[in-house]
mmCIF file of C-alpha atoms and ligand atoms in Angstrom:
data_model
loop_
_atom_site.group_PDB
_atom_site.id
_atom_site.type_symbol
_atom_site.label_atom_id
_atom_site.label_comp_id
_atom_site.label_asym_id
_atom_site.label_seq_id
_atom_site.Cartn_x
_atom_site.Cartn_y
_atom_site.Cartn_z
ATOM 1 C CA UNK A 1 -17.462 45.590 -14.735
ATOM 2 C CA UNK A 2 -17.747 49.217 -14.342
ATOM 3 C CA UNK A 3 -14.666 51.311 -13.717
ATOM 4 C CA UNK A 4 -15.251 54.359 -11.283
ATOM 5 C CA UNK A 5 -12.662 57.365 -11.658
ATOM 6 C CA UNK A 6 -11.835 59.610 -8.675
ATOM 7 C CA UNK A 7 -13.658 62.834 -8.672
ATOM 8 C CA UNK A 8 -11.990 65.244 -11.216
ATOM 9 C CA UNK A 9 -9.558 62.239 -12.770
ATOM 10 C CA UNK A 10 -7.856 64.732 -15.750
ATOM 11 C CA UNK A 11 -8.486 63.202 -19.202
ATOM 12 C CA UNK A 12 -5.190 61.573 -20.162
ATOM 13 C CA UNK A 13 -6.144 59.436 -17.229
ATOM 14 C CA UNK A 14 -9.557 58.167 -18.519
ATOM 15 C CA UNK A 15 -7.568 57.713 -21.768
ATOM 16 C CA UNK A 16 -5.238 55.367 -20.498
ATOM 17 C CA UNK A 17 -7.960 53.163 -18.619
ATOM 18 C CA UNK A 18 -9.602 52.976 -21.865
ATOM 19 C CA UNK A 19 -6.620 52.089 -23.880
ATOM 20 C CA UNK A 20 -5.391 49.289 -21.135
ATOM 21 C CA UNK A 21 -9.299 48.039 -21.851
ATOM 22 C CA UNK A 22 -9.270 48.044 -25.224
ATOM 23 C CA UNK A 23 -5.990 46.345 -25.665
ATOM 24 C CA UNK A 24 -7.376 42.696 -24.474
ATOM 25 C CA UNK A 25 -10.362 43.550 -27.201
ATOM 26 C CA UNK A 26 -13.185 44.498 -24.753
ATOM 27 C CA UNK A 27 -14.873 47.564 -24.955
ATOM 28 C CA UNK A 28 -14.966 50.859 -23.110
ATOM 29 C CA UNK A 29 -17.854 53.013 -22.716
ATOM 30 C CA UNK A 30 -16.987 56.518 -21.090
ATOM 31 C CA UNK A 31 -20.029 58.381 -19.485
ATOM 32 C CA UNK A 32 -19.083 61.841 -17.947
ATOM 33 C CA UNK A 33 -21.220 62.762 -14.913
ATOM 34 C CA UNK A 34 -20.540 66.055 -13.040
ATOM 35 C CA UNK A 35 -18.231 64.913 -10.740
ATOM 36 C CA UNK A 36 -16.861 61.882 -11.731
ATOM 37 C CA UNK A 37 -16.716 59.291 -14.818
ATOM 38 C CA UNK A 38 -17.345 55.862 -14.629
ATOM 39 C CA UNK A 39 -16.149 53.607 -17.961
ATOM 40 C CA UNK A 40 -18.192 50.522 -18.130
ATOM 41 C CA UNK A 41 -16.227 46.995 -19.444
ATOM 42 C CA UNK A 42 -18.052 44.891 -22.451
ATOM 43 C CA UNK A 43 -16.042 41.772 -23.521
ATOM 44 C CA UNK A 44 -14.126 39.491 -21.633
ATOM 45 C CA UNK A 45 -13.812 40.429 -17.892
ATOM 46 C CA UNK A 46 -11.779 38.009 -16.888
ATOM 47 C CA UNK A 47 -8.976 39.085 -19.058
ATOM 48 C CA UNK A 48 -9.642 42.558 -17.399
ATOM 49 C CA UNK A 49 -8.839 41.552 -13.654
ATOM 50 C CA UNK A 50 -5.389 40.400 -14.685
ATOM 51 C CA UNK A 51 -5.637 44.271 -16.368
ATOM 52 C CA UNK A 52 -4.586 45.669 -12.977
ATOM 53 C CA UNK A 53 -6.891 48.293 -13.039
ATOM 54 C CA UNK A 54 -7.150 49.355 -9.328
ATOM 55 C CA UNK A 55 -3.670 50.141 -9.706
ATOM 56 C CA UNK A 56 -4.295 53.048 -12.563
ATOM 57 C CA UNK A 57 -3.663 56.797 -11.837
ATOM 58 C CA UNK A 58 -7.079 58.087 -11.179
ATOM 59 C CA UNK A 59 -8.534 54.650 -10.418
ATOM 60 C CA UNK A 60 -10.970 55.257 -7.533
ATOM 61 C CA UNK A 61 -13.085 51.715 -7.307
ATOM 62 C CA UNK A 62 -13.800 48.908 -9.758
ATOM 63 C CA UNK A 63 -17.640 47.300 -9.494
ATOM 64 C CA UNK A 64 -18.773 44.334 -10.857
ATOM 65 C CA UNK A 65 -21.902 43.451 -12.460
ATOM 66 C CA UNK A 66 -21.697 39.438 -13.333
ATOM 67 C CA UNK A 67 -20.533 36.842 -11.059
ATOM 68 C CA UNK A 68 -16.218 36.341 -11.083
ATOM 69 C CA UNK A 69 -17.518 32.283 -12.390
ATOM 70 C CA UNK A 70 -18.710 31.949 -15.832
ATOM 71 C CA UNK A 71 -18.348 28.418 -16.627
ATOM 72 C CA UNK A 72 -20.015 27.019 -13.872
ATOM 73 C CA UNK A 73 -22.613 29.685 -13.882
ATOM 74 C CA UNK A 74 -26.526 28.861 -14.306
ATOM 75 C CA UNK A 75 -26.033 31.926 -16.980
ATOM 76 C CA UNK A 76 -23.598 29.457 -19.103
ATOM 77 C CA UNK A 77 -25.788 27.003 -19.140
ATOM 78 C CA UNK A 78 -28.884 26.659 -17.960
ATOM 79 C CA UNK A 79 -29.885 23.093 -17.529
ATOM 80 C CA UNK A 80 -29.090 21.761 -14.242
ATOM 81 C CA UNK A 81 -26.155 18.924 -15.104
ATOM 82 C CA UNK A 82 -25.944 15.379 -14.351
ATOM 83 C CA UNK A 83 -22.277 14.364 -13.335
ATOM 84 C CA UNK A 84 -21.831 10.830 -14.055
ATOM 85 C CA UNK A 85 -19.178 8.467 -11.662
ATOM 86 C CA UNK A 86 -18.185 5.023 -12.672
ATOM 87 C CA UNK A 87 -17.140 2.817 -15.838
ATOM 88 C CA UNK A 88 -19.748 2.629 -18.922
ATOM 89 C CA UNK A 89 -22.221 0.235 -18.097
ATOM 90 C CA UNK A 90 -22.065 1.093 -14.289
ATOM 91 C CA UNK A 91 -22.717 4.468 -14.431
ATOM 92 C CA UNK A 92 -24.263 6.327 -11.363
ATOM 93 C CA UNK A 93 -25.830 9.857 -11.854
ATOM 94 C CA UNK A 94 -25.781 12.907 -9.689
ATOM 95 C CA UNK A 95 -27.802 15.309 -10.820
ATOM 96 C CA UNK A 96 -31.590 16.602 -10.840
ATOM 97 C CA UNK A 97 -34.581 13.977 -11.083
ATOM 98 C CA UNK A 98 -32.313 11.626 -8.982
ATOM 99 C CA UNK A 99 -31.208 11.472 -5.257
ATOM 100 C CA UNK A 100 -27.517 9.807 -4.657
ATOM 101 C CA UNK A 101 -26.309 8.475 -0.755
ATOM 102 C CA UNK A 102 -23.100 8.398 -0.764
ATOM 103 C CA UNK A 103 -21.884 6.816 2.565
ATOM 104 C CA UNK A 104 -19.168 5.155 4.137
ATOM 105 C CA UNK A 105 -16.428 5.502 7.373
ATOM 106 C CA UNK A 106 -14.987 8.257 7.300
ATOM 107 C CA UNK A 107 -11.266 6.468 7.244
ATOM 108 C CA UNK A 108 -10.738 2.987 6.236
ATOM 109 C CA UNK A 109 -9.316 1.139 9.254
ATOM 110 C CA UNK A 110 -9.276 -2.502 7.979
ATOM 111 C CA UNK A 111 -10.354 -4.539 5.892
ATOM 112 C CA UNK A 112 -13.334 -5.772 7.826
ATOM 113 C CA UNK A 113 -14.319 -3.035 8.673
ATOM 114 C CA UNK A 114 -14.244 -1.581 5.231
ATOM 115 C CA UNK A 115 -16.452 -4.580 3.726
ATOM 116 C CA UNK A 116 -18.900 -4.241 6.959
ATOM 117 C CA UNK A 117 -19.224 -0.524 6.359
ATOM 118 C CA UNK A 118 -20.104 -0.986 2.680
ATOM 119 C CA UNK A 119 -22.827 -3.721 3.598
ATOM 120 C CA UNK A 120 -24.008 -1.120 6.060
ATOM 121 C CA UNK A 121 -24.286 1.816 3.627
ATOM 122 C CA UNK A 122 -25.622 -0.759 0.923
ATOM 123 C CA UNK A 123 -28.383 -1.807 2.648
ATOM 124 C CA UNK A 124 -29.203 1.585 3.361
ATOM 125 C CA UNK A 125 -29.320 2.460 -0.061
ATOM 126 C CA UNK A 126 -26.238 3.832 -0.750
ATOM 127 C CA UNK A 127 -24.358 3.939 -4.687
ATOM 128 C CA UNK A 128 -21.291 4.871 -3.448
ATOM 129 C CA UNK A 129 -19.082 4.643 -0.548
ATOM 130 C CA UNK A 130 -17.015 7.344 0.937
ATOM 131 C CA UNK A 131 -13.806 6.157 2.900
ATOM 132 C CA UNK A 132 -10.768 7.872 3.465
ATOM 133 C CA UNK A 133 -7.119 6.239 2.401
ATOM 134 C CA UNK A 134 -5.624 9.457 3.721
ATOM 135 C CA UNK A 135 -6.620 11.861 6.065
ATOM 136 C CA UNK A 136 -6.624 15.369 6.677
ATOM 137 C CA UNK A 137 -5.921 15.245 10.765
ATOM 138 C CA UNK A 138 -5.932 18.213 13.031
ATOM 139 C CA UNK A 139 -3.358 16.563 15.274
ATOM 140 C CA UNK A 140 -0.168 15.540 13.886
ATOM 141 C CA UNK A 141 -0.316 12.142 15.521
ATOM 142 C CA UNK A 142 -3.386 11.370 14.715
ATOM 143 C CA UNK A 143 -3.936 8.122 12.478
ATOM 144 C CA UNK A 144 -3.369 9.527 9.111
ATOM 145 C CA UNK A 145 -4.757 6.616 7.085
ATOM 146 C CA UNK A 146 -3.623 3.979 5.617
ATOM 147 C CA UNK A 147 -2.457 4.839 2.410
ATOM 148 C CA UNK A 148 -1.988 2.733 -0.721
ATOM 149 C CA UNK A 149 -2.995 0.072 1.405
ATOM 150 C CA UNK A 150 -6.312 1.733 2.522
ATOM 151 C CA UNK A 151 -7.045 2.337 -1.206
ATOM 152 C CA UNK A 152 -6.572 -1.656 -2.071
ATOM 153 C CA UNK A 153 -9.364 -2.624 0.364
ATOM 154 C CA UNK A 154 -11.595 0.039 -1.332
ATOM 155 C CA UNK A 155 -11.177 -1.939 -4.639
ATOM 156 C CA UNK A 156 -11.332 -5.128 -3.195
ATOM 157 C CA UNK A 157 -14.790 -3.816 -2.028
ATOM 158 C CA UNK A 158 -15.883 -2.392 -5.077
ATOM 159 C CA UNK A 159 -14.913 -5.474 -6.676
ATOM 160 C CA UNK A 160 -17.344 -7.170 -4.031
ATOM 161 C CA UNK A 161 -19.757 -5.183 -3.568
ATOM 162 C CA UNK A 162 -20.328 -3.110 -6.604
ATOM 163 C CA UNK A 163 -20.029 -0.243 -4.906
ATOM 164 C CA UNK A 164 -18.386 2.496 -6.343
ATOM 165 C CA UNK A 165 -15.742 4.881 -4.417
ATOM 166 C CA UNK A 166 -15.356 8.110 -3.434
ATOM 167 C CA UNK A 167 -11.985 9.024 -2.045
ATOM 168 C CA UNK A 168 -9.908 12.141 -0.968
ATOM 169 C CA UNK A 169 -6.811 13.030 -2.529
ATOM 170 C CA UNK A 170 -4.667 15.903 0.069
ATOM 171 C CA UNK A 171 -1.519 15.912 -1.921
ATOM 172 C CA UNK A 172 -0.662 16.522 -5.809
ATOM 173 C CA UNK A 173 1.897 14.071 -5.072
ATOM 174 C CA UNK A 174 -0.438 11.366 -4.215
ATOM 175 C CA UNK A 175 -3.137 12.261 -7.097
ATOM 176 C CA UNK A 176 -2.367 10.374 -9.726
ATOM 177 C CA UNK A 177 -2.171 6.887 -7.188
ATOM 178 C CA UNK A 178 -5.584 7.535 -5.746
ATOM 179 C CA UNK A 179 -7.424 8.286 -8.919
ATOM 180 C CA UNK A 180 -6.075 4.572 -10.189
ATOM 181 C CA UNK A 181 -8.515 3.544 -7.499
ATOM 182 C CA UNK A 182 -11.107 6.108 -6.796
ATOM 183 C CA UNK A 183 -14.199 6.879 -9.301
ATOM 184 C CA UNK A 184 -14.700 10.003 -7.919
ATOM 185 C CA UNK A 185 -12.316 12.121 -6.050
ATOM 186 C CA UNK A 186 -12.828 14.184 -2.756
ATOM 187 C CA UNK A 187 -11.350 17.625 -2.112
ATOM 188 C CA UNK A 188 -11.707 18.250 1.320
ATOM 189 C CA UNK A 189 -13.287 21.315 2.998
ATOM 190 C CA UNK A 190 -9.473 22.052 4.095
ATOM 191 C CA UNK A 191 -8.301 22.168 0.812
ATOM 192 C CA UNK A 192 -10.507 24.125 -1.087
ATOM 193 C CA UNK A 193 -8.620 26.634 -2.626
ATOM 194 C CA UNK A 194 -5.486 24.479 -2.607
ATOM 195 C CA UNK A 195 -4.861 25.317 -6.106
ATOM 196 C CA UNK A 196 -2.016 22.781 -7.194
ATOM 197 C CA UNK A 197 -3.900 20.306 -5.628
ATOM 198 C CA UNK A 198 -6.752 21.267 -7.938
ATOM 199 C CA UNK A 199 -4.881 21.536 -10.619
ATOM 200 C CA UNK A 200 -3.430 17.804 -10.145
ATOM 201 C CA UNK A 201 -7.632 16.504 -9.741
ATOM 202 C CA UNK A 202 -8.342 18.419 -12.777
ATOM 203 C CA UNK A 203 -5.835 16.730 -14.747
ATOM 204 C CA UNK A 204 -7.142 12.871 -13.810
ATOM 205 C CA UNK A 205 -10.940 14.078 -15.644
ATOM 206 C CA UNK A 206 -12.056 11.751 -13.008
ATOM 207 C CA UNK A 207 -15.357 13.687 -11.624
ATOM 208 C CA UNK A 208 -14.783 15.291 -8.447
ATOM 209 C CA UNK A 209 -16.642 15.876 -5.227
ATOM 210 C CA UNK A 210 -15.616 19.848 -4.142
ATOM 211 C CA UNK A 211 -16.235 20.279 -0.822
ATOM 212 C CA UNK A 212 -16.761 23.863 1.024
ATOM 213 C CA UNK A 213 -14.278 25.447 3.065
ATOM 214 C CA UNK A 214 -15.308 26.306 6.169
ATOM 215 C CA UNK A 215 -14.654 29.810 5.889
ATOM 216 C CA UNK A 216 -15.161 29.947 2.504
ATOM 217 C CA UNK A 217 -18.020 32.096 0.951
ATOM 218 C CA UNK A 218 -19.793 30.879 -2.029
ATOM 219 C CA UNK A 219 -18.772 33.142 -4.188
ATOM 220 C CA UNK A 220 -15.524 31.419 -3.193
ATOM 221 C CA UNK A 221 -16.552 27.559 -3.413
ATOM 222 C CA UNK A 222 -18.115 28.284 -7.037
ATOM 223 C CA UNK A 223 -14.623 30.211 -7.836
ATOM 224 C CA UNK A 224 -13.168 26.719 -6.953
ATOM 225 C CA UNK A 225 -15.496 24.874 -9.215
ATOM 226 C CA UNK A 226 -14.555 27.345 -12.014
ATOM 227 C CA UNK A 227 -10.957 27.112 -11.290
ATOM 228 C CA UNK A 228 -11.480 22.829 -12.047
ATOM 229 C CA UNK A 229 -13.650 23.573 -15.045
ATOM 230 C CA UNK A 230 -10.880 25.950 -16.321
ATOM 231 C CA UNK A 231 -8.068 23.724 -15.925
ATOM 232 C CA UNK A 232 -10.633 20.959 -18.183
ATOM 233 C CA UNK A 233 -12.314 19.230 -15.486
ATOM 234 C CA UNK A 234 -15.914 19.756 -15.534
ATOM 235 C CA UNK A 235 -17.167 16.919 -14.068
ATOM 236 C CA UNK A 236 -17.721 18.594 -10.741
ATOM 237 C CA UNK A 237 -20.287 18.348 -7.999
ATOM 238 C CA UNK A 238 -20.360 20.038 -4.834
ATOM 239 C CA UNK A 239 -20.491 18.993 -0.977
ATOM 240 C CA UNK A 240 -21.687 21.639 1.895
ATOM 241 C CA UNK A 241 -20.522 20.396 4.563
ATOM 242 C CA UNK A 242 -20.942 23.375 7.561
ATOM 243 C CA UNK A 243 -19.404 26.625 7.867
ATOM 244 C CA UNK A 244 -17.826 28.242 10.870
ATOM 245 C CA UNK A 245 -19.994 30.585 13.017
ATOM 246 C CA UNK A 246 -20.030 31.963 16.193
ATOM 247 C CA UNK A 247 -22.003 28.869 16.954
ATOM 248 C CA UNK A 248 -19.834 26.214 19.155
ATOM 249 C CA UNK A 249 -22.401 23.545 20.180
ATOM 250 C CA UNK A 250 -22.007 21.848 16.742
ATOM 251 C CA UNK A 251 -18.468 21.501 15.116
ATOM 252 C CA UNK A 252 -20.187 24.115 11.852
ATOM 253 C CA UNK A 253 -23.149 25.120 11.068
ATOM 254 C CA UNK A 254 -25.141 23.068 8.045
ATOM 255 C CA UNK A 255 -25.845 26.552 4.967
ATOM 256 C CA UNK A 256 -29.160 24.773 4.373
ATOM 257 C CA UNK A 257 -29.714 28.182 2.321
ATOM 258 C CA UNK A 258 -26.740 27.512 -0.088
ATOM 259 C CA UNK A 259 -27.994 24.342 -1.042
ATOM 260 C CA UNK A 260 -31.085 25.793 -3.269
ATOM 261 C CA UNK A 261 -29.010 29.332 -3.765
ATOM 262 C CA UNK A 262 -26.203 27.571 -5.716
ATOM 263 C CA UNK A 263 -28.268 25.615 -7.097
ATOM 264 C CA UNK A 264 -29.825 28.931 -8.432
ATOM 265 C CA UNK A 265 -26.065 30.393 -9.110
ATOM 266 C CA UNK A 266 -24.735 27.537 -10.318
ATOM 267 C CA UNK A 267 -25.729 24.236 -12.907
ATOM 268 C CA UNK A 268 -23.286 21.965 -10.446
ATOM 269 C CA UNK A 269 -25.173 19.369 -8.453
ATOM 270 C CA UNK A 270 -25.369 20.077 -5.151
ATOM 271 C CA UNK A 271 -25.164 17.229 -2.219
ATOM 272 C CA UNK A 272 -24.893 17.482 1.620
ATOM 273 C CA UNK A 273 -22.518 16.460 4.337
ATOM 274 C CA UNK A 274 -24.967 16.629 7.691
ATOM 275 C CA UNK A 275 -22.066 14.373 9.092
ATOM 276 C CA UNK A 276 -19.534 16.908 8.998
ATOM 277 C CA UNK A 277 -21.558 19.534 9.700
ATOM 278 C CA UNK A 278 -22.934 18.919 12.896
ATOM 279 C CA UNK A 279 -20.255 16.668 14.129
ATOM 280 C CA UNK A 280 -23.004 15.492 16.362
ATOM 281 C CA UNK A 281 -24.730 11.659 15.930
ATOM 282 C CA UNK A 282 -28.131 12.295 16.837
ATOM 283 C CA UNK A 283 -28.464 15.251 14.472
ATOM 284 C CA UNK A 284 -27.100 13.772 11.470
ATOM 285 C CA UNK A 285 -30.876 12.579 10.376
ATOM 286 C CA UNK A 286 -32.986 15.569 11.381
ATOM 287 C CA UNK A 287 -30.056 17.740 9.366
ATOM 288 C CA UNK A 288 -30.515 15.177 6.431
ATOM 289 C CA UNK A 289 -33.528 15.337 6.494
ATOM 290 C CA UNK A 290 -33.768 19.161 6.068
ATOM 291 C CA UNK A 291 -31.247 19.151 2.927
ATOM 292 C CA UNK A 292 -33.413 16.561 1.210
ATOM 293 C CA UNK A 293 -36.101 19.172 1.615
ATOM 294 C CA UNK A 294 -33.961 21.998 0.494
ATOM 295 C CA UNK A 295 -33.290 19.998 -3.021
ATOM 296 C CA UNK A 296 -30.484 18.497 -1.934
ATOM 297 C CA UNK A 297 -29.364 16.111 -5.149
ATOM 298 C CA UNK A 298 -27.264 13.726 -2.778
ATOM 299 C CA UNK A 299 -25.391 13.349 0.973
ATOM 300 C CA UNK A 300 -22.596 12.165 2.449
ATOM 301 C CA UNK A 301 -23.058 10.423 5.247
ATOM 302 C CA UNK A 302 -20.792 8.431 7.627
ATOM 303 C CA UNK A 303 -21.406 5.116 8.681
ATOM 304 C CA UNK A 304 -19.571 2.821 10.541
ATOM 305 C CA UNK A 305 -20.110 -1.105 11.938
ATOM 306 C CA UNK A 306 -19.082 -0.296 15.668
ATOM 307 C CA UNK A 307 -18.534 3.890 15.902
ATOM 308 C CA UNK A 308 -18.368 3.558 19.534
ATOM 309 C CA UNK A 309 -14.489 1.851 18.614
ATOM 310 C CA UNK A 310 -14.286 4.076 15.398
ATOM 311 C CA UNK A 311 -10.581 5.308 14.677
ATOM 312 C CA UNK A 312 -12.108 8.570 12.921
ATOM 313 C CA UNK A 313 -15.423 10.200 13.687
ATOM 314 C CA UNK A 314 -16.859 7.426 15.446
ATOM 315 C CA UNK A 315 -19.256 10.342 17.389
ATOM 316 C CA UNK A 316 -21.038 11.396 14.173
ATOM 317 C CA UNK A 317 -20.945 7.790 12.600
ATOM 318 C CA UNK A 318 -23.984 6.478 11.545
ATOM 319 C CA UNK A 319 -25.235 2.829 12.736
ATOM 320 C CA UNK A 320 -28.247 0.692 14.163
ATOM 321 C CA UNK A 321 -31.531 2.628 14.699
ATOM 322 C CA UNK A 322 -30.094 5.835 13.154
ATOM 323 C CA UNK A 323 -29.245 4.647 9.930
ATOM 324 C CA UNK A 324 -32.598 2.705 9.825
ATOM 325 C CA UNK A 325 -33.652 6.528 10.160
ATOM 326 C CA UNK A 326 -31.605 7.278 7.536
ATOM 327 C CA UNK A 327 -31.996 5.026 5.215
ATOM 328 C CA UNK A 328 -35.968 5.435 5.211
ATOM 329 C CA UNK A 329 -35.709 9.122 5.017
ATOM 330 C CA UNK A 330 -33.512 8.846 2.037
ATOM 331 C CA UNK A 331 -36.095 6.041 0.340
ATOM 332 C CA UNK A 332 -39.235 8.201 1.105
ATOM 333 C CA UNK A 333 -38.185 11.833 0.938
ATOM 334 C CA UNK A 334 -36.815 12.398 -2.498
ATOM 335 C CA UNK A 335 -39.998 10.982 -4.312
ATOM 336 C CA UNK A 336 -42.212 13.419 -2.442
ATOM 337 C CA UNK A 337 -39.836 16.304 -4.297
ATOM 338 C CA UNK A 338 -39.585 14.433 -7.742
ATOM 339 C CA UNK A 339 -36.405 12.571 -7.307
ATOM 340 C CA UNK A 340 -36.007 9.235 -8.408
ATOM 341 C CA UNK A 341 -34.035 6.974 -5.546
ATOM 342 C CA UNK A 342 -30.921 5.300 -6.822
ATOM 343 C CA UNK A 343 -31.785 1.775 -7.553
ATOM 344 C CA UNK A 344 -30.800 -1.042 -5.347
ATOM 345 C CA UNK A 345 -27.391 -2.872 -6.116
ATOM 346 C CA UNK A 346 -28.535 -6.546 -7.279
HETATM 347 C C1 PEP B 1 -14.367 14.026 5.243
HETATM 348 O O1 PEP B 1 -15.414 14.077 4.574
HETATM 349 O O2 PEP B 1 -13.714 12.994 5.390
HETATM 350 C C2 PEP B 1 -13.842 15.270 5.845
HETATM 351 C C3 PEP B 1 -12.686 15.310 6.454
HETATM 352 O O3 PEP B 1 -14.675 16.325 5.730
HETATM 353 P P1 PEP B 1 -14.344 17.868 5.481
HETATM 354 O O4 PEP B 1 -13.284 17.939 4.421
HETATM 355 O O5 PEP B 1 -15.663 18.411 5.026
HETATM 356 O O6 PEP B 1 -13.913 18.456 6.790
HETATM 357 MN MN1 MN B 2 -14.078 14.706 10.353
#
């Protein structure tokens, strides 16, 4: 971090930058130039945002030089990491060298329909199914999910299929209920940088699946990721899902480029929601497809038994020939790239 002084800043001003610097330990190096000095930070920047710098008599601009994230950053550690879901001895990981599907409805609507959606996703090679017990809605009388009840059929088939489940949490109130049943929990794209919800996922330790905010930048998304690895939950692995652009003939627009560029930023895993993204059926594979190739470690796809009848998402729900598309993409394009598939559920 390098602090910039306005042209001509007297002396007692530079002195009392310096002194607010040096009284969280880090160090300040004053260089004069003709017009202006600039006093560059060593030591613990973070402690030096909450210094309130801009704020100082004299203060003209603060720059940074490293990232806001440190924890998450590919400087901090530099082996890509392997988040692991599930109980010892069923232990799925998402990570480099392997390639995780995660699929599912997008809200559980029944019981049948919740065990016919897992055989789906099964069969097309899927670890772990996605299904939501609540539901982050647009319209307020839109089917919010079923709750508690939503979350019982999603152990029931776990218990049945040995699938294990990913599940959003919206509500700090509601955390602590849905990690009982989920193995990993979803943050949703709307909740990003809903920070006591964040706090309340941090505090289960169960890993989580962050996903982007539509408007959010990544600088912003990986701030997230920090902010759950701060509060002691590193276990995190991130979801694009689309951003917003001017671009209105899919719901967002798939950041194909942010899948290898925070992979390069960041030691997270890094899956993709083409579901979301395109918010379009018949361009959930081709968009797939493309994140496998951009090293991708995982998607999230939706599937459903009958999406034509879907509650949720039915119109970029995954069934029939399309998932047969899917699923074979997902079994032969990861080995061209290195990847190990997930083994098949016996
Ligand atoms: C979902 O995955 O169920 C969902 C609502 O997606 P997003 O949070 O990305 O909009
Ligand atoms: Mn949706």
């Amino acid at each position: 971090m390098v602090v910039v002084m306005n042209p001509g800043a007297p002396q007692d001003q530079i002195e009392a930058v310096v002194a607010r610097i040096e009284s969280v330990g880090s160090q300040a190096f004053v260089s004069h130039g003709v017009l202006r000095t600039i006093i560059g930070i060593v030591g613990d920047t973070q402690r030096c945002y909450e210094l309130n710098l801009p704020a100082m008599p004299g203060v003209s601009t603060i720059l940074r030089v490293s990232a806001p994230y440190k924890l998450v950053s590919s400087q901090a550690h530099a082996e890509r990491s392997v988040i692991h879901i599930g109980p010892p001895g069923h232990r799925i990981p998402i990570g480099p060298d392997t390639f995780t599907l995660i699929a599912g409805p997008a809200a559980v609507e029944s019981a049948e329909q919740a065990h016919s959606a897992a055989r789906l996703a099964a069969a097309a090679g899927a670890r772990v199914l996605r299904g939501g017990a609540y539901k982050p809605r647009m319209f307020p009388l839109s089917f919010q999910g079923m709750g508690e009840d939503g979350l019982k059929i999603l152990a029931d088939v776990r218990e049945a299929t040995g699938l294990l489940i990913l599940t959003e949490a919206m509500s700090p109130a509601d955390v602590t209920l849905v990690a009982s049943y989920a193995d990993m929990l979803q943050i949703g794209a709307a909740n990003m940088q809903n920070y006591p919800l964040l706090d309340s996922v941090a505090g289960t330790g169960k890993p989580v699946l962050l996903k982007r905010g539509m408007q959010a930048t990544i600088e912003e998304w990986l701030m997230a990721a920090e902010y759950l690895t701060q509060r002691g939950n590193p276990h995190v692995v991130l979801c694009e899902r689309g951003i917003r652009t001017f671009e209105t003939a899919t719901s967002s627009t798939l950041d194909i480029s942010a899948i290898p560029l925070v992979q390069q930023l960041s030691h997270l895993p890094v899956i993709a929601d083409p579901s979301q993204a395109c918010g379009r059926r018949d361009l959930v594979v081709p968009l797939a497809r493309a994140a496998i190739a951009a090293g991708a470690d995982g998607l999230l796809i939706n599937v459903h038994p009958d999406p034509e009848n879907a509650v949720v998402d039915g119109q970029h729900s995954l069934a029939g020939s399309e998932l047969r598309e899917l699923a074979s993409a997902v079994r032969q394009l990861p080995p061209l790239l290195g990847r190990r598939p997930a083994e098949p559920l016996s």
